[in-house]
Amino acid sequence: MILPHNVSEADFKAAVAEFKALLGEDKVYDKEEDLNLYRDAYSPSWDEEIECVPSLALAPTSTEEVQGIVKIANKYKTPIFPISTGKNLGYGSCAPQNRGEIVIDLKNMNKIIEVNDKRNYCILEPGVSYFELYEYIEKNNLNVMMDMPDPGWGSPVGNALDHGWGYTYGMYRDHFACHCGMEVVLANGEVLRTGMGAMPNAKTFAENKWGYGPSVDGLFAQSNFGIVTKMGFWMQPKPKHYALINLTAPRRDDLIPMVDILNYLEDSFTIGWPLYRSPLNPPHGKAMNEELKGYLTSKGGKPDYEAIQDYALRNKIPYWSVDITIYGSSKEECAAKIKDVQDRMNAAINGCEFKTLEDHDLPLTEEQKKAMKHKVTLGIPNLEIFWLSTRGETIEPEFGHVWFSPIIPRDGRELLKCQEVYIDIFHEMGVPSPITPFAHPRSWMYRAFCFMLGFGNSRVDVEANKKMREVYRRMVQAAAENGWGDYRAAPDFQDDVMGAYSFNNNILRTFCEQLKDSIDPNGILAPGRGGIWPANQRDRRGYRK
Ligand SMILES: Cc1cc2nc3c(=O)[nH]c(=O)nc-3n(C[C@H](O)[C@H](O)[C@H](O)COP(=O)(O)OP(=O)(O)OC[C@H]3O[C@@H](n4cnc5c(N)ncnc54)[C@H](O)[C@@H]3O)c2cc1C
């Protein structure tokens, strides 16, 4: 029997009996086959002692039931861990923070409370998925769309609470920044509403963020201060025309002016999301050209940058490619924006080329939707990312991965430097580098880049996982030395990541832990989440190595 940390079998059994009395037997999952579903399918410590396997899962249907759970958890000091739809793959998925914790699965709290397409917001419970919200919008013919992450099976609430990102206009891509108003069950069982919601009968819960006094919403994301039971979000009105263009440039250094121009165009709302790539990477499922592959290690195990550039020019393969979305009220408006992009790029980059990939009046027909390249850029949820990458049909079957997600400046020079730093570290650690001199930036953050990397892991090779975790930790440290900090991480690495935010002797973490001790004195809520440990478990910091 798996038990929560420092909880006796007798106390655990008494707590289970009270949970069953509160929720009914059918909302308390204690059988092994049910609990297996709450293991992290992408765990970097599969089958090791430190793997975050739960002891129990509970599926409440109301805020009152969540309050009841929190009270019982306090009585028996059983740690609990909330998830919304639990699809946080690569960052912990539906597993708890630590082995033996009780998962509070909020999937049954799935009411779409309101979608308003005149004032452009929605209010949702945590169990509402992006697919459900989309279906509701389409069925009711509403003139709004929701920005979403690549796989649409997660939830606006869960995704925003882990600072997730999407694919439309800059500000909408930042899902936590787009939230407005929360309802939260605190660790003592009280219900708090933030912003305007703190006023009974507030009429602008999901429209005006600040209300009066300090804004406390940020405390409930990537943390362990409360269980969010309702959240408002700003939504984007549907555009009337959509275009997707592709831009290519021949040289590695072209990235520098390209990024500067795209920054200007994005920040002035001329373009939507720019998707950077390099055509030097082989298409999914195809092997890299042998000659090119050779140049990745031909200078004493490191890349020969000149030879790679020469190879690209000789073979007429552009070094960089960017797909750029353009929204507008008409075809003419989009055409004017496209011309602006082309004029600026042509003036700065020799040999850049353009293609129009899509150019449609909206709404799209069902056929057009199916054929669309980047469905999420029009708020259409899908799971295509899975056949393009992890566990896809086209690549080696992998078990899973954990994302390493450092934020770097939105600057071409810095990206090129970042490639070199990462390549050096992999070399130093004796591990083949997954980073190449044509690895591209991720551009969801609208004022910064993420230079992300998926560390593959195994279900059969414990030693390989240990080595992977060692390299990951070295990367966190190296990134911090260069001023780059991860924005999100799986539980195995959250102590390391929070540890890197160390200004003034880790005052940020100390401040959070002072708050934790005062509002959750029994330390029952997600201990260690975000690197924040309650006093009674603080000695566990960094126990997962
Ligand atoms: C191939 C692939 C592509 C991906 N692409 C993207 C992407 O484009 N953008 C992106 O952001 N992510 C992406 N992800 C990561 C992930 O799949 C999504 O972010 C997903 O939406 C998160 O799952 P969820 O919405 O079910 O959140 P959950 O798993 O429910 O929640 C995430 C975390 O937030 C906290 N939390 C959740 N609900 C509550 C609550 N009610 N109260 C308090 N705390 C809570 C918990 O700590 C939980 O672990 C990708 C993953 C993969 C594997």
XYZ file of C-alpha atoms and ligand atoms in Angstrom:
598
model
C 0.000 0.000 0.000
C 1.339 3.429 -0.949
C 0.936 5.963 1.839
C 1.443 9.718 1.867
C 4.649 10.984 3.485
C 4.463 10.851 7.302
C 0.856 9.574 7.402
C 0.095 6.362 9.302
C -1.948 3.580 7.730
C -4.657 4.052 10.377
C -4.985 7.788 9.677
C -4.989 7.185 5.928
C -7.768 4.593 6.208
C -9.817 6.892 8.435
C -9.389 9.715 5.907
C -10.457 7.423 3.037
C -13.619 6.491 4.941
C -14.455 10.175 5.437
C -13.761 10.982 1.764
C -16.164 8.169 0.786
C -18.832 9.510 3.128
C -18.414 13.006 1.664
C -18.246 12.169 -2.057
C -19.762 8.695 -2.407
C -17.769 5.550 -3.262
C -17.854 6.228 -7.015
C -15.832 9.445 -6.718
C -13.065 7.911 -4.598
C -10.515 5.894 -6.579
C -8.396 3.555 -4.478
C -7.967 0.515 -6.731
C -4.628 -0.082 -8.363
C -6.057 -0.088 -11.894
C -7.621 3.330 -11.299
C -4.540 4.755 -9.594
C -2.333 3.597 -12.461
C -4.135 6.158 -14.599
C -2.707 8.865 -12.334
C 0.906 7.901 -12.964
C 2.841 10.339 -15.111
C 2.994 8.589 -18.492
C 6.120 10.668 -19.267
C 7.741 10.217 -15.858
C 11.515 10.768 -15.800
C 11.735 8.425 -12.786
C 9.399 5.583 -13.862
C 9.351 2.677 -11.379
C 11.916 4.311 -9.074
C 11.184 5.014 -5.398
C 10.856 8.712 -6.188
C 8.201 8.259 -8.901
C 5.113 10.317 -8.007
C 2.554 7.510 -7.725
C -0.636 8.532 -5.851
C -2.206 6.693 -2.929
C -5.738 7.816 -3.818
C -7.651 10.028 -6.251
C -10.846 11.975 -5.585
C -13.208 13.495 -8.142
C -15.411 16.151 -6.495
C -18.292 17.788 -8.379
C -18.611 21.132 -6.555
C -16.718 23.839 -4.705
C -18.421 22.657 -1.497
C -17.051 19.138 -1.985
C -13.566 20.569 -2.553
C -13.929 22.479 0.726
C -14.980 19.245 2.456
C -11.934 17.411 1.079
C -9.589 20.130 2.306
C -11.077 19.938 5.808
C -10.613 16.150 5.989
C -7.066 16.498 4.614
C -6.276 18.958 7.415
C -7.758 16.641 10.029
C -5.532 13.710 9.009
C -2.658 15.820 7.568
C -2.861 13.983 4.259
C -1.218 15.903 1.379
C -3.474 16.590 -1.619
C -2.641 17.654 -5.167
C -5.188 19.314 -7.514
C -5.339 18.801 -11.270
C -7.897 20.203 -13.718
C -7.803 17.783 -16.663
C -4.341 16.402 -15.818
C -2.901 16.521 -19.330
C 0.299 18.286 -18.335
C 2.501 15.876 -20.310
C 6.169 16.736 -20.201
C 5.608 18.743 -16.993
C 4.165 16.085 -14.659
C 0.820 15.158 -16.336
C -1.843 13.949 -13.840
C 0.507 12.562 -11.181
C 0.886 14.225 -7.777
C 3.924 16.241 -6.727
C 5.327 13.477 -4.491
C 4.766 9.749 -4.042
C 1.684 8.878 -2.007
C -0.172 12.191 -2.312
C -3.899 12.279 -2.980
C -4.871 13.592 -6.410
C -7.893 15.908 -6.486
C -9.115 15.416 -10.041
C -11.460 18.290 -10.950
C -12.699 16.733 -14.223
C -16.266 16.463 -12.870
C -16.386 20.213 -12.291
C -16.905 20.964 -15.970
C -19.525 23.677 -16.239
C -19.159 26.372 -18.867
C -20.629 29.094 -16.699
C -20.734 31.838 -19.335
C -19.347 32.707 -22.762
C -20.030 36.325 -23.711
C -19.277 37.285 -27.324
C -20.258 40.923 -26.949
C -17.812 41.669 -24.149
C -15.509 38.792 -25.165
C -14.900 36.673 -22.079
C -15.790 33.322 -20.568
C -16.073 31.901 -17.054
C -15.212 28.220 -16.652
C -14.838 25.445 -14.116
C -11.511 23.570 -14.091
C -12.756 20.390 -15.793
C -13.823 22.170 -19.023
C -11.516 21.106 -21.852
C -10.562 23.198 -24.884
C -12.523 20.756 -27.069
C -15.673 21.216 -24.963
C -15.360 24.992 -25.013
C -14.825 24.991 -28.793
C -17.858 22.759 -29.384
C -19.987 25.032 -27.197
C -18.842 28.130 -29.109
C -19.500 26.572 -32.523
C -22.849 25.054 -31.510
C -24.034 28.415 -30.237
C -22.537 30.301 -33.183
C -20.603 32.669 -30.934
C -18.227 35.232 -32.392
C -15.226 34.545 -30.125
C -12.295 32.164 -30.105
C -10.080 30.854 -27.327
C -6.313 30.754 -27.595
C -5.085 27.237 -26.767
C -1.992 25.042 -26.422
C -1.084 22.572 -29.142
C -2.928 19.529 -27.802
C -6.522 20.659 -27.142
C -7.364 17.950 -24.624
C -6.201 20.024 -21.641
C -8.165 22.763 -19.935
C -7.996 26.566 -19.956
C -7.814 26.520 -16.130
C -5.096 23.844 -15.720
C -3.027 25.191 -18.584
C -3.166 28.785 -17.337
C -2.267 27.680 -13.789
C 0.975 26.221 -15.096
C 1.676 29.391 -17.142
C 0.865 27.689 -20.473
C 1.057 29.344 -23.910
C -0.747 29.312 -27.243
C -0.710 30.417 -30.867
C -2.770 33.494 -31.824
C -2.099 37.190 -31.161
C 0.679 37.957 -28.653
C -1.287 38.873 -25.548
C -3.843 36.054 -25.953
C -1.052 33.487 -26.144
C -0.162 34.138 -22.498
C -2.946 32.118 -20.892
C -2.383 33.169 -17.313
C -2.136 36.838 -18.320
C -5.451 36.417 -20.164
C -7.274 35.131 -17.135
C -9.469 37.567 -15.250
C -10.976 36.638 -11.896
C -10.677 33.427 -9.884
C -12.511 31.479 -7.246
C -10.143 29.542 -4.971
C -10.543 27.097 -2.093
C -7.770 27.929 0.381
C -5.864 25.391 2.446
C -8.119 26.053 5.440
C -11.251 25.336 3.376
C -12.383 28.982 2.981
C -13.434 30.235 -0.490
C -11.708 33.351 -1.854
C -12.635 35.339 -4.982
C -10.049 37.615 -6.543
C -10.224 40.945 -8.425
C -13.743 42.299 -8.992
C -15.057 38.913 -7.833
C -14.258 39.905 -4.247
C -17.366 42.091 -4.460
C -20.577 40.076 -3.991
C -22.650 40.227 -7.231
C -19.749 41.728 -9.172
C -20.762 42.453 -12.779
C -17.232 42.462 -14.209
C -15.698 39.283 -12.682
C -14.045 38.322 -15.982
C -13.459 41.789 -17.439
C -11.522 43.967 -15.001
C -8.549 42.275 -13.391
C -7.586 44.416 -10.473
C -10.632 45.140 -8.329
C -9.237 46.994 -5.353
C -6.136 46.379 -3.261
C -3.274 43.980 -3.985
C -3.657 41.583 -6.873
C -3.187 38.092 -5.438
C -4.067 35.978 -8.489
C -0.433 35.266 -9.329
C -0.054 33.427 -6.034
C -2.257 30.601 -7.263
C -0.271 29.672 -10.393
C 2.725 27.267 -10.252
C 2.288 27.191 -6.497
C 0.483 25.484 -3.649
C -1.660 28.181 -2.061
C -5.141 27.122 -3.169
C -7.383 24.978 -5.374
C -8.909 27.038 -8.164
C -12.579 26.176 -8.749
C -13.574 28.857 -11.276
C -11.723 31.187 -13.601
C -12.583 33.962 -16.058
C -10.688 34.477 -19.347
C -10.509 37.218 -21.940
C -11.373 35.887 -25.388
C -10.501 37.086 -28.862
C -13.212 38.150 -31.354
C -13.110 35.953 -34.474
C -11.317 37.640 -37.413
C -12.932 37.758 -40.873
C -9.875 36.901 -42.925
C -6.844 34.672 -42.295
C -3.582 34.348 -44.185
C -0.471 32.263 -43.577
C 2.737 33.196 -45.335
C 6.137 31.597 -45.315
C 9.412 33.476 -45.311
C 12.832 31.890 -45.849
C 16.352 33.282 -45.481
C 19.603 31.709 -46.661
C 22.141 32.447 -43.925
C 22.536 31.653 -40.220
C 23.087 35.315 -39.321
C 19.901 36.346 -41.160
C 18.122 35.316 -37.981
C 19.299 38.537 -36.344
C 17.476 41.099 -38.572
C 14.615 38.651 -39.077
C 13.873 38.518 -35.356
C 14.174 42.296 -34.955
C 11.645 42.879 -37.757
C 9.229 40.208 -36.548
C 9.424 41.650 -33.028
C 8.361 45.029 -34.409
C 5.534 43.521 -36.461
C 4.263 41.376 -33.599
C 4.387 44.095 -30.993
C 2.445 46.435 -33.269
C -0.200 43.701 -33.934
C 0.544 43.537 -37.685
C 1.180 39.790 -37.460
C 0.106 36.957 -35.189
C 2.351 34.074 -34.152
C 5.633 33.546 -36.050
C 6.632 29.864 -36.211
C 10.419 29.639 -36.636
C 12.059 26.532 -38.103
C 15.076 25.478 -40.122
C 14.669 23.522 -43.382
C 18.086 21.985 -42.582
C 16.226 19.781 -40.125
C 14.900 16.739 -41.975
C 11.110 16.417 -42.278
C 9.506 14.377 -39.464
C 10.406 10.726 -39.741
C 13.210 11.280 -42.256
C 16.904 10.858 -41.467
C 19.266 13.811 -41.705
C 21.469 13.984 -44.803
C 24.705 12.109 -43.975
C 27.012 14.891 -45.204
C 25.219 17.490 -43.082
C 25.131 15.137 -40.088
C 28.900 14.736 -40.365
C 29.429 18.498 -40.028
C 27.607 18.523 -36.663
C 30.592 16.893 -34.978
C 33.443 17.366 -37.458
C 35.347 19.974 -35.419
C 36.659 17.922 -32.519
C 33.194 16.573 -31.722
C 31.565 19.986 -32.170
C 29.869 21.556 -35.231
C 31.684 23.099 -38.151
C 29.531 26.207 -38.580
C 31.151 27.304 -41.869
C 30.757 23.877 -43.470
C 27.082 23.765 -42.468
C 26.461 27.214 -43.985
C 28.332 26.225 -47.141
C 26.276 23.018 -47.379
C 23.031 25.002 -47.111
C 24.062 27.526 -49.804
C 25.418 24.858 -52.165
C 22.243 22.805 -51.913
C 19.981 25.876 -51.997
C 18.408 24.933 -48.658
C 17.318 28.028 -46.733
C 18.886 28.226 -43.264
C 15.699 29.628 -41.666
C 12.013 29.478 -42.402
C 9.179 31.275 -40.606
C 5.428 30.739 -41.025
C 3.627 33.966 -40.160
C -0.085 34.262 -39.409
C -1.974 37.370 -40.422
C -5.486 38.236 -39.234
C -7.755 40.946 -40.597
C -11.232 42.186 -41.351
C -10.777 41.661 -45.085
C -8.502 40.158 -47.727
C -7.320 43.693 -48.536
C -6.282 44.372 -44.945
C -4.310 41.104 -44.822
C -2.709 41.865 -48.212
C -1.519 45.252 -46.945
C -0.010 43.615 -43.869
C 1.708 40.966 -46.002
C 3.211 43.698 -48.170
C 4.520 45.441 -45.053
C 6.234 42.197 -43.918
C 7.755 41.669 -47.392
C 9.008 45.267 -47.764
C 10.728 45.232 -44.381
C 12.344 41.821 -44.914
C 13.453 42.573 -48.497
C 15.152 45.770 -47.298
C 17.121 43.913 -44.609
C 17.825 40.366 -45.838
C 19.474 39.429 -49.136
C 17.855 36.467 -50.821
C 14.791 36.114 -48.611
C 11.774 34.523 -50.295
C 8.023 34.434 -49.631
C 5.167 32.034 -50.274
C 1.487 32.345 -49.444
C 0.409 29.102 -47.802
C -3.177 29.982 -46.896
C -5.504 32.883 -47.650
C -9.139 32.445 -46.629
C -12.254 34.369 -45.817
C -13.684 33.148 -42.520
C -15.462 31.132 -41.283
C -13.690 28.173 -42.835
C -15.596 25.263 -44.336
C -15.105 21.860 -42.681
C -12.828 20.864 -45.589
C -10.682 23.971 -45.132
C -10.438 23.320 -41.393
C -9.189 19.787 -42.019
C -6.566 20.980 -44.489
C -5.338 23.837 -42.290
C -1.646 23.716 -41.368
C -1.783 25.281 -37.891
C -5.346 24.809 -36.649
C -4.609 26.277 -33.231
C -3.861 29.663 -34.826
C -7.627 29.909 -35.385
C -8.532 28.411 -32.010
C -9.406 24.973 -33.447
C -8.382 22.285 -30.926
C -6.773 19.095 -32.217
C -4.222 16.421 -31.274
C -2.132 16.472 -34.454
C 1.003 17.361 -32.492
C 1.118 13.739 -31.330
C 1.605 12.314 -34.805
C 4.118 15.010 -35.533
C 6.236 14.401 -32.463
C 6.146 12.411 -29.255
C 4.970 8.826 -29.594
C 4.127 9.560 -33.212
C 4.035 6.973 -35.949
C 6.830 8.697 -37.805
C 9.630 8.614 -35.246
C 11.281 6.020 -33.056
C 8.753 4.943 -30.441
C 9.711 6.921 -27.379
C 8.395 6.512 -23.878
C 8.014 10.185 -23.172
C 9.946 13.322 -22.461
C 10.336 16.148 -19.976
C 10.527 19.651 -21.284
C 13.482 21.853 -20.450
C 12.065 25.324 -21.097
C 14.421 28.235 -20.471
C 13.382 31.743 -21.399
C 15.950 33.723 -23.371
C 15.794 37.237 -24.878
C 13.893 37.610 -28.155
C 17.087 38.405 -29.978
C 18.711 36.455 -32.846
C 22.240 36.936 -31.457
C 21.264 35.476 -28.104
C 19.597 32.476 -29.747
C 22.768 31.699 -31.712
C 24.807 32.025 -28.520
C 22.356 29.772 -26.678
C 22.795 27.039 -29.310
C 26.554 27.150 -28.773
C 26.290 27.062 -24.965
C 23.941 24.050 -25.042
C 26.066 22.196 -27.599
C 29.159 22.742 -25.406
C 27.407 21.363 -22.339
C 26.238 18.210 -24.061
C 29.787 17.776 -25.349
C 31.225 18.312 -21.850
C 28.811 15.711 -20.417
C 29.635 13.149 -23.082
C 26.070 13.002 -24.431
C 25.150 13.448 -28.136
C 23.725 16.950 -28.545
C 20.071 17.155 -29.586
C 20.778 20.836 -30.263
C 22.192 21.753 -33.650
C 23.413 25.084 -35.072
C 20.022 25.307 -36.760
C 17.842 24.590 -33.695
C 15.066 27.190 -33.694
C 13.536 29.356 -30.990
C 9.993 28.772 -29.672
C 8.049 31.957 -30.011
C 4.903 31.601 -27.885
C 6.048 34.163 -25.332
C 5.354 37.458 -26.954
C 8.226 39.354 -25.345
C 10.815 36.582 -25.066
C 11.863 33.323 -26.694
C 11.830 29.892 -25.126
C 14.727 27.740 -26.292
C 13.053 24.492 -25.468
C 14.306 20.961 -25.515
C 12.519 17.657 -24.830
C 14.651 15.225 -22.817
C 13.520 11.717 -23.809
C 13.099 9.183 -21.015
C 12.574 5.467 -20.611
C 10.286 2.992 -18.865
C 12.875 0.255 -18.914
C 16.271 1.848 -18.384
C 16.632 3.381 -14.912
C 20.306 4.254 -15.477
C 19.469 6.182 -18.664
C 16.853 8.159 -16.740
C 19.370 8.949 -13.986
C 21.875 10.223 -16.558
C 19.155 12.258 -18.258
C 18.210 13.908 -14.949
C 21.867 14.726 -14.303
C 22.192 16.415 -17.726
C 18.889 18.270 -17.232
C 20.119 19.661 -13.899
C 23.404 20.739 -15.440
C 21.430 22.553 -18.151
C 19.335 24.408 -15.544
C 22.552 25.561 -13.896
C 24.244 26.549 -17.181
C 21.149 28.439 -18.303
C 21.058 30.345 -15.010
C 24.741 31.277 -15.358
C 23.781 32.929 -18.659
C 20.706 34.686 -17.274
C 18.200 32.258 -18.805
C 15.563 30.804 -16.452
C 13.071 27.970 -16.974
C 9.438 29.054 -17.064
C 7.981 25.647 -16.172
C 9.211 22.215 -15.128
C 8.127 18.710 -14.103
C 8.052 17.984 -10.333
C 11.406 16.161 -10.527
C 13.122 19.438 -11.408
C 11.081 22.131 -9.665
C 13.495 22.472 -6.727
C 16.358 22.982 -9.179
C 14.475 25.549 -11.215
C 13.218 27.525 -8.223
C 16.738 27.301 -6.755
C 18.082 29.120 -9.820
C 15.849 32.136 -9.076
C 18.305 32.973 -6.333
C 18.521 36.788 -6.218
C 19.245 38.005 -2.676
C 19.758 34.612 -1.171
C 16.586 33.090 -2.694
C 14.360 35.752 -1.153
C 11.519 34.925 -3.579
C 11.379 31.340 -2.329
C 11.719 32.440 1.307
C 8.839 34.895 0.895
C 6.644 32.194 -0.686
C 7.476 29.769 2.118
C 6.607 32.361 4.770
C 3.217 32.716 3.084
C 2.892 28.945 2.835
C 3.471 28.496 6.559
C 0.878 31.075 7.469
C -1.937 29.953 5.149
C -1.278 26.197 5.098
C 0.242 25.410 8.522
C -0.335 21.652 8.117
C 1.395 21.727 4.736
C -1.374 19.668 3.101
C -1.590 21.400 -0.262
C 0.863 20.182 -2.933
C 3.993 20.344 -0.751
C 7.037 21.209 -2.849
C 5.040 22.398 -5.894
C 7.008 25.195 -7.551
C 9.895 24.502 -5.132
C 7.777 25.851 -2.238
C 7.918 23.529 0.772
C 5.887 23.821 3.984
C 7.828 23.976 7.279
C 7.002 20.372 8.175
C 8.556 19.030 4.947
C 11.205 21.640 4.170
C 13.994 19.165 4.836
C 12.813 17.282 1.726
C 13.960 20.039 -0.642
C 16.079 18.482 -3.384
C 15.435 14.886 -2.214
C 14.848 13.721 -5.787
C 18.208 13.242 -7.446
C 3.483 17.214 -27.582
C 3.060 18.223 -26.546
C 2.793 19.534 -26.928
C 2.430 20.482 -25.955
N 2.165 21.770 -26.356
C 1.865 22.709 -25.434
C 1.632 24.050 -25.805
O 1.628 24.392 -26.978
N 1.391 24.963 -24.826
C 1.338 24.613 -23.521
O 1.102 25.470 -22.665
N 1.516 23.337 -23.143
C 1.775 22.378 -24.046
N 1.965 21.081 -23.650
C 1.872 20.741 -22.210
C 0.443 20.289 -21.752
O -0.008 19.202 -22.531
C -0.596 21.415 -21.782
O -0.117 22.566 -21.162
C -1.911 21.006 -21.068
O -2.922 21.947 -21.360
C -1.771 20.954 -19.539
O -2.703 20.066 -19.047
P -4.061 20.517 -18.333
O -4.602 21.685 -19.091
O -4.907 19.305 -18.232
O -3.554 21.028 -16.917
P -3.448 20.162 -15.575
O -2.564 19.008 -15.808
O -4.794 19.889 -15.049
O -2.768 21.240 -14.627
C -1.431 21.632 -14.709
C -0.905 21.906 -13.301
O -1.525 23.078 -12.787
C -1.900 22.904 -11.421
N -3.369 22.962 -11.321
C -4.233 22.465 -12.228
N -5.487 22.712 -11.873
C -5.418 23.370 -10.707
C -6.413 23.928 -9.857
N -7.689 23.865 -10.193
N -6.009 24.569 -8.731
C -4.685 24.689 -8.424
N -3.714 24.173 -9.217
C -4.071 23.536 -10.337
C -1.388 21.551 -10.990
O -0.138 21.707 -10.371
C -1.235 20.796 -12.296
O -0.211 19.851 -12.258
C 2.323 20.102 -24.586
C 2.586 18.773 -24.220
C 2.955 17.846 -25.190
C 3.230 16.442 -24.747
